[in-house]
Coordinates of C-alpha atoms in Angstrom, one line a residue:
L213 CA 30.1 -38.1 -37.7
V214 CA 30.7 -40.6 -34.9
D215 CA 34.1 -42.4 -35.2
G216 CA 34.1 -41.5 -38.9
K217 CA 30.7 -43.1 -39.4
L218 CA 27.3 -41.7 -40.0
P219 CA 24.5 -43.1 -37.8
V220 CA 21.9 -44.7 -40.1
G221 CA 19.3 -47.4 -40.0
D222 CA 15.9 -47.8 -38.5
G223 CA 14.8 -46.2 -35.2
S224 CA 16.0 -49.0 -33.0
K225 CA 19.5 -48.8 -34.5
R226 CA 19.6 -45.1 -33.9
Y227 CA 18.8 -45.7 -30.2
E228 CA 21.6 -48.2 -30.1
R229 CA 24.0 -45.6 -31.5
A230 CA 22.7 -43.0 -28.9
Y231 CA 23.4 -45.5 -26.2
E232 CA 26.9 -46.2 -27.5
L233 CA 27.6 -42.5 -27.4
L234 CA 26.4 -42.3 -23.8
L235 CA 28.5 -45.2 -22.6
R236 CA 31.5 -43.7 -24.2
N237 CA 31.0 -40.6 -22.1
V238 CA 29.8 -42.0 -18.8
P239 CA 32.5 -43.5 -16.5
S240 CA 32.0 -47.0 -15.0
Y241 CA 32.9 -45.5 -11.6
R242 CA 32.8 -41.9 -10.3
D243 CA 34.3 -40.6 -7.1
E244 CA 31.7 -39.3 -4.7
E245 CA 33.3 -35.9 -4.7
S246 CA 32.9 -35.5 -8.5
E247 CA 29.7 -33.7 -9.5
G248 CA 29.9 -34.9 -13.1
Q249 CA 28.7 -31.7 -14.6
D250 CA 30.4 -32.3 -17.9
D251 CA 28.7 -35.7 -18.2
V252 CA 25.3 -34.3 -17.4
G253 CA 25.9 -31.6 -20.1
M254 CA 26.8 -34.4 -22.5
V255 CA 23.5 -36.2 -21.7
D256 CA 21.6 -33.0 -22.2
A257 CA 23.3 -32.6 -25.6
M258 CA 22.4 -36.1 -26.6
A259 CA 18.7 -35.5 -25.9
A260 CA 18.8 -32.2 -27.8
M261 CA 20.5 -33.9 -30.8
Q262 CA 17.2 -35.7 -31.5
Q263 CA 15.9 -32.6 -33.3
Q264 CA 18.0 -33.0 -36.5
P265 CA 15.8 -33.8 -39.5
L266 CA 16.2 -37.4 -40.6
E267 CA 16.9 -36.6 -44.2
Q268 CA 20.2 -34.9 -43.2
Q269 CA 21.4 -38.3 -42.0
H270 CA 21.4 -39.9 -45.4
Q271 CA 24.0 -38.1 -47.4
P272 CA 25.7 -40.2 -50.0
Q273 CA 29.1 -41.6 -48.9
Q274 CA 30.9 -39.6 -51.6
Q275 CA 29.4 -36.4 -50.6
R276 CA 30.3 -37.0 -46.9
L277 CA 33.9 -37.7 -47.8
Q278 CA 34.1 -34.5 -49.8
T279 CA 33.0 -32.5 -46.7
Q280 CA 36.0 -33.7 -44.6
P281 CA 39.0 -31.4 -44.3
Q282 CA 41.6 -32.3 -46.9
Q283 CA 44.4 -32.8 -44.4
Q284 CA 42.4 -35.6 -42.6
K285 CA 43.0 -37.9 -45.5
H286 CA 46.7 -38.0 -44.6
E287 CA 46.4 -38.3 -40.8
Q288 CA 47.4 -41.7 -39.4
H289 CA 45.4 -41.3 -36.2
P290 CA 42.7 -38.7 -36.6
Q291 CA 40.9 -37.5 -33.5
P292 CA 37.3 -38.8 -33.1
Q293 CA 34.8 -36.3 -34.4
Q294 CA 32.3 -34.9 -32.0
P295 CA 28.8 -35.6 -33.3
A296 CA 27.0 -32.5 -34.4
Q297 CA 23.6 -34.0 -33.8
L298 CA 22.0 -37.4 -33.3
P299 CA 19.2 -38.4 -35.7
D300 CA 15.6 -38.2 -34.5
P301 CA 14.9 -41.8 -33.1
T302 CA 11.4 -41.7 -34.5
A303 CA 11.8 -39.8 -37.7
N304 CA 8.8 -37.7 -36.5
S305 CA 8.5 -34.5 -34.7
T306 CA 5.2 -33.6 -33.1
H307 CA 4.7 -30.0 -32.1
A308 CA 2.4 -28.7 -29.4
S309 CA 0.1 -27.1 -31.9
N310 CA -1.0 -30.4 -33.4
A311 CA -0.3 -32.8 -30.5
D312 CA -3.1 -35.4 -29.9
P313 CA -4.4 -35.0 -26.4
S314 CA -5.2 -38.8 -26.2
T315 CA -1.4 -39.6 -26.5
I316 CA 0.2 -42.1 -24.2
F317 CA 3.8 -43.3 -24.4
V318 CA 4.8 -46.9 -24.2
I319 CA 8.4 -48.1 -23.7
S320 CA 9.0 -51.4 -25.4
M321 CA 12.0 -53.4 -26.6
Q322 CA 10.1 -54.7 -29.6
G323 CA 12.6 -54.1 -32.5
T324 CA 15.5 -53.3 -30.2
P325 CA 18.6 -55.2 -31.5
G326 CA 20.2 -57.8 -29.3
V327 CA 17.5 -58.3 -26.8
D328 CA 15.7 -61.4 -25.6
T329 CA 13.4 -62.8 -28.3
R330 CA 10.6 -62.8 -25.8
N331 CA 10.3 -59.1 -26.5
E332 CA 9.1 -59.7 -30.0
G333 CA 5.5 -58.4 -30.6
R334 CA 5.1 -56.9 -27.1
F335 CA 4.3 -53.4 -28.3
D336 CA 1.8 -54.8 -30.8
E337 CA 0.3 -56.8 -27.9
F338 CA 0.0 -53.7 -25.8
Q339 CA -1.8 -51.9 -28.5
S340 CA -4.1 -54.8 -29.2
K341 CA -5.1 -55.3 -25.5
W342 CA -5.4 -51.6 -24.8
H343 CA -7.8 -51.0 -27.7
A344 CA -9.7 -54.2 -26.8
S345 CA -10.2 -53.1 -23.2
C346 CA -11.2 -49.6 -24.1
N347 CA -13.7 -50.7 -26.7
K348 CA -15.0 -53.9 -25.2
S349 CA -18.4 -52.4 -24.6
N350 CA -18.6 -50.8 -28.0
I351 CA -18.2 -54.0 -30.1
N352 CA -21.9 -54.7 -30.6
T353 CA -23.2 -51.1 -30.3
T354 CA -23.2 -47.9 -32.4
A355 CA -21.1 -46.1 -29.8
P356 CA -18.0 -44.4 -31.3
I357 CA -14.7 -46.2 -31.0
I358 CA -12.5 -44.7 -28.3
H359 CA -9.3 -43.4 -29.9
T360 CA -5.9 -43.5 -28.2
N361 CA -2.7 -42.3 -29.8
I362 CA -0.2 -44.8 -28.6
V363 CA 3.5 -43.8 -29.2
H364 CA 6.2 -46.4 -29.2
C365 CA 9.3 -45.4 -27.3
P366 CA 12.0 -48.0 -28.3
G367 CA 13.6 -49.4 -25.2
V368 CA 17.3 -49.3 -24.7
Y369 CA 19.1 -52.5 -23.8
E370 CA 21.7 -52.3 -20.9
P371 CA 22.6 -55.4 -18.8
R372 CA 22.9 -53.4 -15.5
R373 CA 19.6 -53.3 -13.7
G374 CA 17.8 -49.9 -14.0
Y375 CA 20.1 -48.4 -16.6
G376 CA 18.2 -49.6 -19.6
L377 CA 15.0 -48.1 -18.3
A378 CA 16.7 -44.8 -17.3
L379 CA 18.1 -44.4 -20.8
S380 CA 14.7 -45.3 -22.3
W381 CA 12.9 -42.7 -20.1
L382 CA 15.5 -40.1 -21.0
L383 CA 14.8 -40.4 -24.7
C384 CA 11.1 -41.0 -24.4
L385 CA 10.4 -38.0 -22.1
E386 CA 12.6 -35.7 -24.2
R387 CA 10.4 -36.7 -27.1
A388 CA 7.3 -36.2 -24.9
K389 CA 8.3 -32.6 -24.3
D390 CA 7.4 -31.8 -27.9
Y391 CA 3.8 -32.8 -27.3
D392 CA 3.5 -30.2 -24.5
L393 CA 0.7 -32.2 -22.8
D394 CA -0.7 -31.2 -19.5
V395 CA 0.1 -34.6 -18.2
T396 CA 2.5 -37.1 -19.8
V397 CA 1.5 -40.8 -19.3
V398 CA 4.2 -43.4 -19.6
F399 CA 3.7 -47.2 -19.6
E400 CA 5.8 -50.3 -20.0
D401 CA 4.5 -52.7 -22.6
D402 CA 3.3 -55.2 -20.0
A403 CA 1.0 -52.6 -18.3
R404 CA -2.7 -53.5 -18.4
L405 CA -5.9 -51.6 -17.6
F406 CA -8.0 -52.8 -14.7
D407 CA -11.5 -53.4 -16.0
R408 CA -12.8 -50.9 -13.4
S409 CA -10.7 -48.1 -15.0
V410 CA -11.9 -48.5 -18.5
D411 CA -14.7 -46.0 -18.3
S412 CA -12.7 -43.3 -16.5
F413 CA -9.3 -43.6 -18.2
C414 CA -9.7 -44.6 -21.9
D415 CA -11.4 -41.5 -23.2
W416 CA -8.9 -38.6 -22.8
K417 CA -11.6 -36.1 -22.0
V418 CA -13.0 -38.2 -19.2
R419 CA -9.4 -39.0 -18.0
R420 CA -8.7 -35.3 -17.8
E421 CA -11.8 -34.6 -15.8
E422 CA -11.6 -37.7 -13.5
Y423 CA -7.9 -37.8 -12.9
W424 CA -5.8 -34.8 -14.1
N425 CA -8.1 -32.1 -12.8
Q426 CA -8.0 -33.8 -9.4
L427 CA -4.2 -34.1 -9.3
P428 CA -2.7 -32.2 -6.4
K429 CA -0.8 -29.1 -7.3
D430 CA 2.3 -30.3 -5.4
A431 CA 2.5 -33.5 -7.3
F432 CA 6.0 -34.4 -8.7
L433 CA 4.3 -37.4 -10.4
A434 CA 1.6 -39.9 -9.7
F435 CA 1.9 -43.7 -10.0
L436 CA -1.0 -45.4 -11.8
G437 CA 0.3 -48.8 -10.7
G438 CA 3.0 -50.2 -8.6
H439 CA 3.5 -52.2 -5.4
N440 CA 5.0 -52.3 -1.9
W441 CA 3.5 -49.0 -0.9
E442 CA 4.9 -47.0 2.1
Y443 CA 3.0 -44.0 3.5
P444 CA 4.2 -41.0 5.5
S445 CA 3.8 -41.3 9.2
N446 CA 1.1 -38.5 9.2
A447 CA -1.0 -40.3 6.6
V448 CA -4.7 -40.7 7.5
E449 CA -5.1 -44.3 8.2
N450 CA -7.8 -46.2 6.3
D451 CA -8.7 -43.1 4.2
V452 CA -10.6 -44.6 1.3
E453 CA -12.1 -41.3 0.1
T454 CA -8.8 -39.8 -1.1
M455 CA -8.2 -40.3 -4.8
Y456 CA -4.5 -39.5 -4.6
K457 CA -2.6 -41.1 -1.7
E458 CA 0.6 -39.4 -0.7
L459 CA 3.5 -41.9 -0.8
K460 CA 6.8 -42.2 1.1
L461 CA 8.1 -45.0 -1.2
S462 CA 6.9 -47.6 -3.6
F463 CA 8.3 -49.9 -6.3
G464 CA 7.3 -50.5 -9.9
T465 CA 7.6 -47.9 -12.7
Y466 CA 5.4 -49.6 -15.3
A467 CA 2.7 -46.8 -15.2
F468 CA 3.1 -43.2 -14.1
A469 CA 1.9 -39.7 -15.0
V470 CA 4.0 -36.6 -14.9
P471 CA 2.5 -33.1 -14.9
R472 CA 4.0 -30.6 -17.3
E473 CA 5.6 -28.6 -14.5
S474 CA 7.6 -31.6 -13.3
L475 CA 8.7 -33.0 -16.7
T476 CA 12.1 -31.2 -16.8
S477 CA 12.8 -32.0 -13.1
L478 CA 12.2 -35.7 -13.7
L479 CA 14.5 -35.6 -16.7
D480 CA 17.2 -33.9 -14.6
T481 CA 16.8 -36.7 -12.0
I482 CA 17.1 -39.4 -14.6
K483 CA 20.3 -37.8 -16.0
E484 CA 21.8 -37.6 -12.5
D485 CA 21.1 -41.3 -12.1
I486 CA 22.8 -42.2 -15.3
V487 CA 25.8 -40.1 -14.7
G488 CA 26.2 -40.4 -10.9
G489 CA 25.1 -44.0 -10.5
F490 CA 23.5 -45.4 -7.3
R491 CA 23.8 -43.0 -4.4
D492 CA 22.7 -43.2 -0.8
E493 CA 20.1 -40.9 0.7
N494 CA 22.8 -38.3 1.4
G495 CA 23.9 -38.2 -2.3
K496 CA 27.1 -40.2 -1.7
H497 CA 28.1 -42.3 -4.7
L498 CA 28.2 -46.0 -3.9
H499 CA 28.5 -47.8 -7.3
H500 CA 27.5 -48.0 -10.9
N501 CA 26.3 -51.6 -10.7
F502 CA 22.6 -50.9 -10.8
L503 CA 20.1 -48.1 -10.2
S504 CA 17.1 -47.8 -8.0
P505 CA 15.1 -45.1 -9.9
E506 CA 12.1 -45.1 -7.5
R507 CA 14.4 -44.1 -4.6
S508 CA 15.9 -41.3 -6.7
W509 CA 12.5 -40.0 -7.7
Y510 CA 11.2 -39.9 -4.2
R511 CA 14.3 -38.0 -3.0
A512 CA 14.1 -35.6 -5.9
A513 CA 10.5 -34.8 -5.1
E514 CA 11.4 -34.1 -1.5
R515 CA 14.3 -31.8 -2.5
R516 CA 11.9 -29.8 -4.6
G517 CA 9.2 -29.5 -2.0
K518 CA 7.0 -31.8 -4.1
K519 CA 5.2 -35.1 -3.4
I520 CA 4.6 -38.4 -5.1
Y521 CA 1.1 -39.8 -5.1
G522 CA -0.5 -43.1 -5.9
V523 CA -4.0 -43.1 -7.6
N524 CA -6.7 -44.8 -5.5
P525 CA -7.8 -47.2 -6.6
L526 CA -5.1 -48.2 -9.0
V527 CA -5.6 -47.9 -12.7
I528 CA -3.0 -50.3 -14.1
W529 CA -1.8 -53.8 -13.2
H530 CA 1.4 -55.5 -14.5
E531 CA 0.9 -58.6 -16.6
G532 CA 3.3 -61.5 -15.9
G533 CA 5.9 -62.7 -18.4
F534 CA 9.6 -62.2 -19.2
S535 CA 11.2 -59.3 -17.2
N536 CA 14.0 -57.5 -18.9
T537 CA 14.9 -56.0 -15.6
W538 CA 15.2 -59.3 -13.7
K539 CA 16.1 -61.5 -16.8
K540 CA 13.5 -64.1 -16.0
D541 CA 9.8 -64.8 -16.1
R542 CA 7.8 -63.2 -13.3
G543 CA 4.1 -63.4 -12.3
S544 CA 1.5 -60.7 -12.6
I545 CA 1.4 -57.9 -10.1
T546 CA -1.9 -56.1 -9.3
G547 CA -0.4 -53.8 -6.6
E548 CA -3.1 -54.9 -4.3
E549 CA -1.7 -58.3 -3.2
K550 CA -0.8 -57.1 0.4
D551 CA -1.9 -53.9 2.0
M552 CA -1.2 -52.0 -1.2
L553 CA -3.7 -49.2 -1.0
V554 CA -6.3 -48.3 1.6
N555 CA -9.2 -49.7 -0.3
K556 CA -7.7 -53.1 0.1
I557 CA -7.1 -52.6 3.8
R558 CA -10.8 -51.8 4.3
G559 CA -11.9 -54.7 2.2
V560 CA -13.5 -52.5 -0.4
D561 CA -14.2 -54.3 -3.7
S562 CA -11.1 -53.7 -5.9
G563 CA -13.5 -53.5 -8.8
T564 CA -15.1 -50.4 -7.4
K565 CA -14.2 -47.2 -9.3
H566 CA -13.4 -44.2 -7.1
K567 CA -16.0 -41.5 -7.1

């Protein structure tokens, strides 16, 4: 029970309840000397709570009342109950033994209560455009349809920039752990495939051979799209042959891939952001006004002796439209507008697929 009430409703409302629980336990300001271990533990507990079977959340009201201690009926100010478990946000649990290797995860606020109406239909649109791109060449042929298991991760609304995505990643990646995939791929609902990437990325077997088998062993994660790329000082200039370019910093989290070995570390980093707020490069707390997840991820990779890479050429571009992060319409971003990856520097045709 949460404040004497049982969380019920569809998946989106369950996420809303999870978010309310989180806000109740995360301070709006934290002194830089506080490590926030209790809060991190609470966030861990929240994610673990998703494992409760959904049917346990629908006890009749009378039955629930009967389970309360008798003396609570006479208390004027009962203490809030600690929730035993949160309901599974999706009402489904997929185990490693039957996980679909074609699975990708898409964060979308379609169906999230209280968000801008321009979010309506965006997950459906992602699915439609993904399947259309991947099967464009199969329409008038006998070639088999390329299947992709697209999992909707309901987005969490939070007005502070970066917090909504952080909460969405937390719940989505915890769910992804059940799939036990070699590489977990996460998109936002406005991510779109470059035409040049269709043949190499749509079919999961080809994707594994072309991309994941080539992923460097020290990869914390790899960005499949993004912008404003910065490279280490020792990077090989104009290196167009390297499929994965080591990055010093970049922006845009609308398409990334996380190897199994890094999934828990990335989740820990996200939890630290939610609890600790925005921190400088030395870890000193500055504020809880907004988050800069990319900076946190790059610092986390460095602390763990890992690296973040950008795939070359890019696989995903960002379609223009309403931005929940910036609360306004924004144009499309290819990631290749200015000196984005070395293939652009050398003037190589951006439609050329890496070989």
